[in-house]
Each structure stands twice: as C-alpha cells, then as structure tokens.
Amino acid sequence: MGFEKQILRAGTGPKPVKGQKVTVHCTGYGKDRDLSKKFWSTKDPGQQPFSFNIGLGSVIKGWDEGVMTMQVGEVARIQFIILHLSFVLAPDIRVFLLQCTPDYAYGASGFQAWGIQPNSVLAFEIEVLSAQ
C-alpha cells in the first residue's frame, strides 16, 4: 500500500469494492503548493457530490486505493506524499490522513486548471456518502 491514512469520523457502512459506484463529498487542498489553499470542493455553491467507479483508474490512484479502505459514512483527511504520520485530535474525533507520493495524485503533469503544480503534495477531506 503506497499511503497512510487518518480518520476524522468513523463510518458505519461497508467498504466499497472494485467496480462499485462510489459517491463522495470532497474538498481538495494544495493550490499553488499551499496546503491551506482550497482548489476544489463538492460543497461549494453550484457543486454536488462526486461519483466514480472505484478501482478502475477513472480517478487519481490515491483516491482509488484510499477510498476503497473507507467505510460508507467515514470522513477522512487524505494527503498525497510520503511524510511522517501525524495526528490531529479533537474531542470525540478520530483523524484520517492518507499520505502517498505524487504519483498517487497528479504527478509530473500537475493539474494547471486547478492551480496544482507538477509533483505537488495534495490533501483531501473525503466523506464516503454511498457505495453501490
């Protein structure tokens, strides 16, 4: 496994399996190499939850592999780079951080439309809404 993760809120449903349609809420951070700068969110006005078929390569590798380890209802913070594992603690909250190399995100190409530079470290907060 090329990543680590921390849970913000534990889920109660099943984990998705390869090929299922998964629907998530997601906020992405890392615009211009700054992890405090949001580049996209399904919770922004006019946006909606994002759906994809898991494990089939239709999204970045970190999403395919990371979301497959999450339960329906789980909320997670996912960061794409190999670093040390860190924890953010708050009352009654378990934190989820997924860390992996840029090849699990947008790699050497980046994603210029969203301000993601080549080989950028990215962080995502993801909530799995459903898996069918």
PDB file of C-alpha atoms in Angstrom:
ATOM      1  CA  MET A   1       0.000   0.000   0.000  1.00  0.00           C
ATOM      2  CA  GLY A   2       1.508   3.358  -1.021  1.00  0.00           C
ATOM      3  CA  PHE A   3      -0.300   5.518   1.521  1.00  0.00           C
ATOM      4  CA  GLU A   4      -1.229   6.076   5.150  1.00  0.00           C
ATOM      5  CA  LYS A   5      -4.500   7.485   6.476  1.00  0.00           C
ATOM      6  CA  GLN A   6      -6.197   9.100   9.457  1.00  0.00           C
ATOM      7  CA  ILE A   7      -9.946   9.074  10.189  1.00  0.00           C
ATOM      8  CA  LEU A   8     -11.893  12.237  11.088  1.00  0.00           C
ATOM      9  CA  ARG A   9     -15.162  10.375  11.658  1.00  0.00           C
ATOM     10  CA  ALA A  10     -15.587   6.620  11.577  1.00  0.00           C
ATOM     11  CA  GLY A  11     -18.104   5.158   9.171  1.00  0.00           C
ATOM     12  CA  THR A  12     -20.697   2.522   9.937  1.00  0.00           C
ATOM     13  CA  GLY A  13     -21.346   1.096   6.482  1.00  0.00           C
ATOM     14  CA  PRO A  14     -19.461  -1.364   4.309  1.00  0.00           C
ATOM     15  CA  LYS A  15     -16.227  -0.624   2.457  1.00  0.00           C
ATOM     16  CA  PRO A  16     -16.634  -0.198  -1.306  1.00  0.00           C
ATOM     17  CA  VAL A  17     -15.382  -2.932  -3.622  1.00  0.00           C
ATOM     18  CA  LYS A  18     -13.761  -2.627  -7.036  1.00  0.00           C
ATOM     19  CA  GLY A  19     -16.214  -1.588  -9.742  1.00  0.00           C
ATOM     20  CA  GLN A  20     -18.856  -0.125  -7.421  1.00  0.00           C
ATOM     21  CA  LYS A  21     -20.152   3.396  -8.000  1.00  0.00           C
ATOM     22  CA  VAL A  22     -18.940   5.467  -5.035  1.00  0.00           C
ATOM     23  CA  THR A  23     -20.328   8.922  -4.227  1.00  0.00           C
ATOM     24  CA  VAL A  24     -18.274  11.276  -2.051  1.00  0.00           C
ATOM     25  CA  HIS A  25     -18.134  14.803  -0.745  1.00  0.00           C
ATOM     26  CA  CYS A  26     -14.612  16.117  -1.208  1.00  0.00           C
ATOM     27  CA  THR A  27     -12.572  19.252  -0.591  1.00  0.00           C
ATOM     28  CA  GLY A  28      -9.108  19.414  -2.166  1.00  0.00           C
ATOM     29  CA  TYR A  29      -6.188  21.484  -0.846  1.00  0.00           C
ATOM     30  CA  GLY A  30      -2.760  22.241  -2.307  1.00  0.00           C
ATOM     31  CA  LYS A  31      -3.338  25.042  -4.812  1.00  0.00           C
ATOM     32  CA  ASP A  32      -0.008  26.664  -5.735  1.00  0.00           C
ATOM     33  CA  ARG A  33       1.758  24.166  -3.397  1.00  0.00           C
ATOM     34  CA  ASP A  34      -0.016  25.617  -0.339  1.00  0.00           C
ATOM     35  CA  LEU A  35      -1.952  23.000   1.649  1.00  0.00           C
ATOM     36  CA  SER A  36      -4.098  25.715   3.213  1.00  0.00           C
ATOM     37  CA  LYS A  37      -5.405  26.804  -0.223  1.00  0.00           C
ATOM     38  CA  LYS A  38      -8.514  25.033  -1.448  1.00  0.00           C
ATOM     39  CA  PHE A  39      -8.640  24.223  -5.160  1.00  0.00           C
ATOM     40  CA  TRP A  40     -11.999  22.403  -5.347  1.00  0.00           C
ATOM     41  CA  SER A  41     -14.933  21.330  -3.187  1.00  0.00           C
ATOM     42  CA  THR A  42     -18.170  19.492  -3.835  1.00  0.00           C
ATOM     43  CA  LYS A  43     -19.636  21.638  -1.055  1.00  0.00           C
ATOM     44  CA  ASP A  44     -19.072  24.931  -2.912  1.00  0.00           C
ATOM     45  CA  PRO A  45     -22.176  26.697  -4.295  1.00  0.00           C
ATOM     46  CA  GLY A  46     -23.308  25.060  -7.523  1.00  0.00           C
ATOM     47  CA  GLN A  47     -21.284  21.892  -6.885  1.00  0.00           C
ATOM     48  CA  GLN A  48     -22.615  18.450  -5.971  1.00  0.00           C
ATOM     49  CA  PRO A  49     -21.244  15.172  -4.609  1.00  0.00           C
ATOM     50  CA  PHE A  50     -18.762  13.428  -6.919  1.00  0.00           C
ATOM     51  CA  SER A  51     -19.347   9.871  -8.169  1.00  0.00           C
ATOM     52  CA  PHE A  52     -16.892   7.425  -9.742  1.00  0.00           C
ATOM     53  CA  ASN A  53     -16.462   3.702 -10.254  1.00  0.00           C
ATOM     54  CA  ILE A  54     -13.809   2.688  -7.746  1.00  0.00           C
ATOM     55  CA  GLY A  55     -10.707   0.718  -8.616  1.00  0.00           C
ATOM     56  CA  LEU A  56     -10.968   1.190 -12.385  1.00  0.00           C
ATOM     57  CA  GLY A  57      -8.480   4.046 -12.850  1.00  0.00           C
ATOM     58  CA  SER A  58     -11.027   6.771 -13.593  1.00  0.00           C
ATOM     59  CA  VAL A  59      -9.654   8.944 -10.746  1.00  0.00           C
ATOM     60  CA  ILE A  60      -6.189   9.524  -9.291  1.00  0.00           C
ATOM     61  CA  LYS A  61      -4.569   6.392  -7.846  1.00  0.00           C
ATOM     62  CA  GLY A  62      -4.686   7.713  -4.267  1.00  0.00           C
ATOM     63  CA  TRP A  63      -8.475   8.049  -4.471  1.00  0.00           C
ATOM     64  CA  ASP A  64      -8.937   4.589  -5.985  1.00  0.00           C
ATOM     65  CA  GLU A  65      -6.848   2.867  -3.329  1.00  0.00           C
ATOM     66  CA  GLY A  66      -7.585   5.171  -0.389  1.00  0.00           C
ATOM     67  CA  VAL A  67     -11.378   5.375  -0.728  1.00  0.00           C
ATOM     68  CA  MET A  68     -11.518   1.583  -1.074  1.00  0.00           C
ATOM     69  CA  THR A  69     -10.268   1.396   2.549  1.00  0.00           C
ATOM     70  CA  MET A  70     -13.021   3.706   3.836  1.00  0.00           C
ATOM     71  CA  GLN A  71     -16.466   2.766   5.104  1.00  0.00           C
ATOM     72  CA  VAL A  72     -19.682   4.430   3.973  1.00  0.00           C
ATOM     73  CA  GLY A  73     -20.190   7.385   6.335  1.00  0.00           C
ATOM     74  CA  GLU A  74     -16.469   7.758   7.070  1.00  0.00           C
ATOM     75  CA  VAL A  75     -14.867  11.197   6.809  1.00  0.00           C
ATOM     76  CA  ALA A  76     -11.148  11.320   6.120  1.00  0.00           C
ATOM     77  CA  ARG A  77      -8.333  13.776   5.524  1.00  0.00           C
ATOM     78  CA  ILE A  78      -6.104  12.413   2.787  1.00  0.00           C
ATOM     79  CA  GLN A  79      -2.669  13.847   1.986  1.00  0.00           C
ATOM     80  CA  PHE A  80      -0.639  12.678  -1.006  1.00  0.00           C
ATOM     81  CA  ILE A  81       3.081  12.450  -0.163  1.00  0.00           C
ATOM     82  CA  ILE A  82       5.332  10.213   1.909  1.00  0.00           C
ATOM     83  CA  LEU A  83       5.978  12.048   5.154  1.00  0.00           C
ATOM     84  CA  HIS A  84       5.673  11.138   8.798  1.00  0.00           C
ATOM     85  CA  LEU A  85       2.259  10.089  10.050  1.00  0.00           C
ATOM     86  CA  SER A  86       0.686  12.865  12.073  1.00  0.00           C
ATOM     87  CA  PHE A  87      -2.493  13.072  14.094  1.00  0.00           C
ATOM     88  CA  VAL A  88      -4.978  15.875  14.652  1.00  0.00           C
ATOM     89  CA  LEU A  89      -7.012  15.249  17.776  1.00  0.00           C
ATOM     90  CA  ALA A  90     -10.249  16.823  18.932  1.00  0.00           C
ATOM     91  CA  PRO A  91     -12.921  15.621  21.360  1.00  0.00           C
ATOM     92  CA  ASP A  92     -14.684  12.532  20.013  1.00  0.00           C
ATOM     93  CA  ILE A  93     -12.976  12.797  16.622  1.00  0.00           C
ATOM     94  CA  ARG A  94     -10.573  10.306  15.092  1.00  0.00           C
ATOM     95  CA  VAL A  95      -8.477  11.850  12.362  1.00  0.00           C
ATOM     96  CA  PHE A  96      -7.803  10.191   8.998  1.00  0.00           C
ATOM     97  CA  LEU A  97      -4.775  11.140   6.933  1.00  0.00           C
ATOM     98  CA  LEU A  98      -3.750   9.315   3.782  1.00  0.00           C
ATOM     99  CA  GLN A  99      -0.199  10.033   2.648  1.00  0.00           C
ATOM    100  CA  CYS A 100       1.472   8.913  -0.564  1.00  0.00           C
ATOM    101  CA  THR A 101       3.822  10.080  -3.316  1.00  0.00           C
ATOM    102  CA  PRO A 102       2.719  12.495  -6.088  1.00  0.00           C
ATOM    103  CA  ASP A 103       2.390   9.533  -8.466  1.00  0.00           C
ATOM    104  CA  TYR A 104      -0.760   8.757  -6.479  1.00  0.00           C
ATOM    105  CA  ALA A 105      -2.070  12.253  -7.296  1.00  0.00           C
ATOM    106  CA  TYR A 106      -1.389  14.306 -10.461  1.00  0.00           C
ATOM    107  CA  GLY A 107       2.352  13.501 -10.692  1.00  0.00           C
ATOM    108  CA  ALA A 108       4.732  15.324 -13.016  1.00  0.00           C
ATOM    109  CA  SER A 109       1.876  16.817 -15.049  1.00  0.00           C
ATOM    110  CA  GLY A 110       0.072  18.574 -12.228  1.00  0.00           C
ATOM    111  CA  PHE A 111      -3.398  19.928 -12.994  1.00  0.00           C
ATOM    112  CA  GLN A 112      -2.959  23.533 -14.076  1.00  0.00           C
ATOM    113  CA  ALA A 113      -6.690  24.289 -14.374  1.00  0.00           C
ATOM    114  CA  TRP A 114      -6.919  23.964 -10.580  1.00  0.00           C
ATOM    115  CA  GLY A 115      -3.528  25.521  -9.793  1.00  0.00           C
ATOM    116  CA  ILE A 116      -1.920  22.158  -8.952  1.00  0.00           C
ATOM    117  CA  GLN A 117       1.779  22.341  -9.791  1.00  0.00           C
ATOM    118  CA  PRO A 118       3.755  19.295 -11.024  1.00  0.00           C
ATOM    119  CA  ASN A 119       4.720  16.848  -8.243  1.00  0.00           C
ATOM    120  CA  SER A 120       2.547  18.693  -5.719  1.00  0.00           C
ATOM    121  CA  VAL A 121       1.607  17.488  -2.297  1.00  0.00           C
ATOM    122  CA  LEU A 122      -2.192  17.451  -2.069  1.00  0.00           C
ATOM    123  CA  ALA A 123      -4.636  16.984   0.790  1.00  0.00           C
ATOM    124  CA  PHE A 124      -8.270  15.943   0.501  1.00  0.00           C
ATOM    125  CA  GLU A 125     -11.061  15.753   3.029  1.00  0.00           C
ATOM    126  CA  ILE A 126     -13.347  12.986   1.782  1.00  0.00           C
ATOM    127  CA  GLU A 127     -16.682  11.699   3.070  1.00  0.00           C
ATOM    128  CA  VAL A 128     -17.992   8.481   1.539  1.00  0.00           C
ATOM    129  CA  LEU A 129     -21.739   9.009   1.054  1.00  0.00           C
ATOM    130  CA  SER A 130     -22.590   5.740  -0.710  1.00  0.00           C
ATOM    131  CA  ALA A 131     -21.195   2.693  -2.496  1.00  0.00           C
ATOM    132  CA  GLN A 132     -23.450   0.713  -4.848  1.00  0.00           C
TER     133      GLN A 132
END
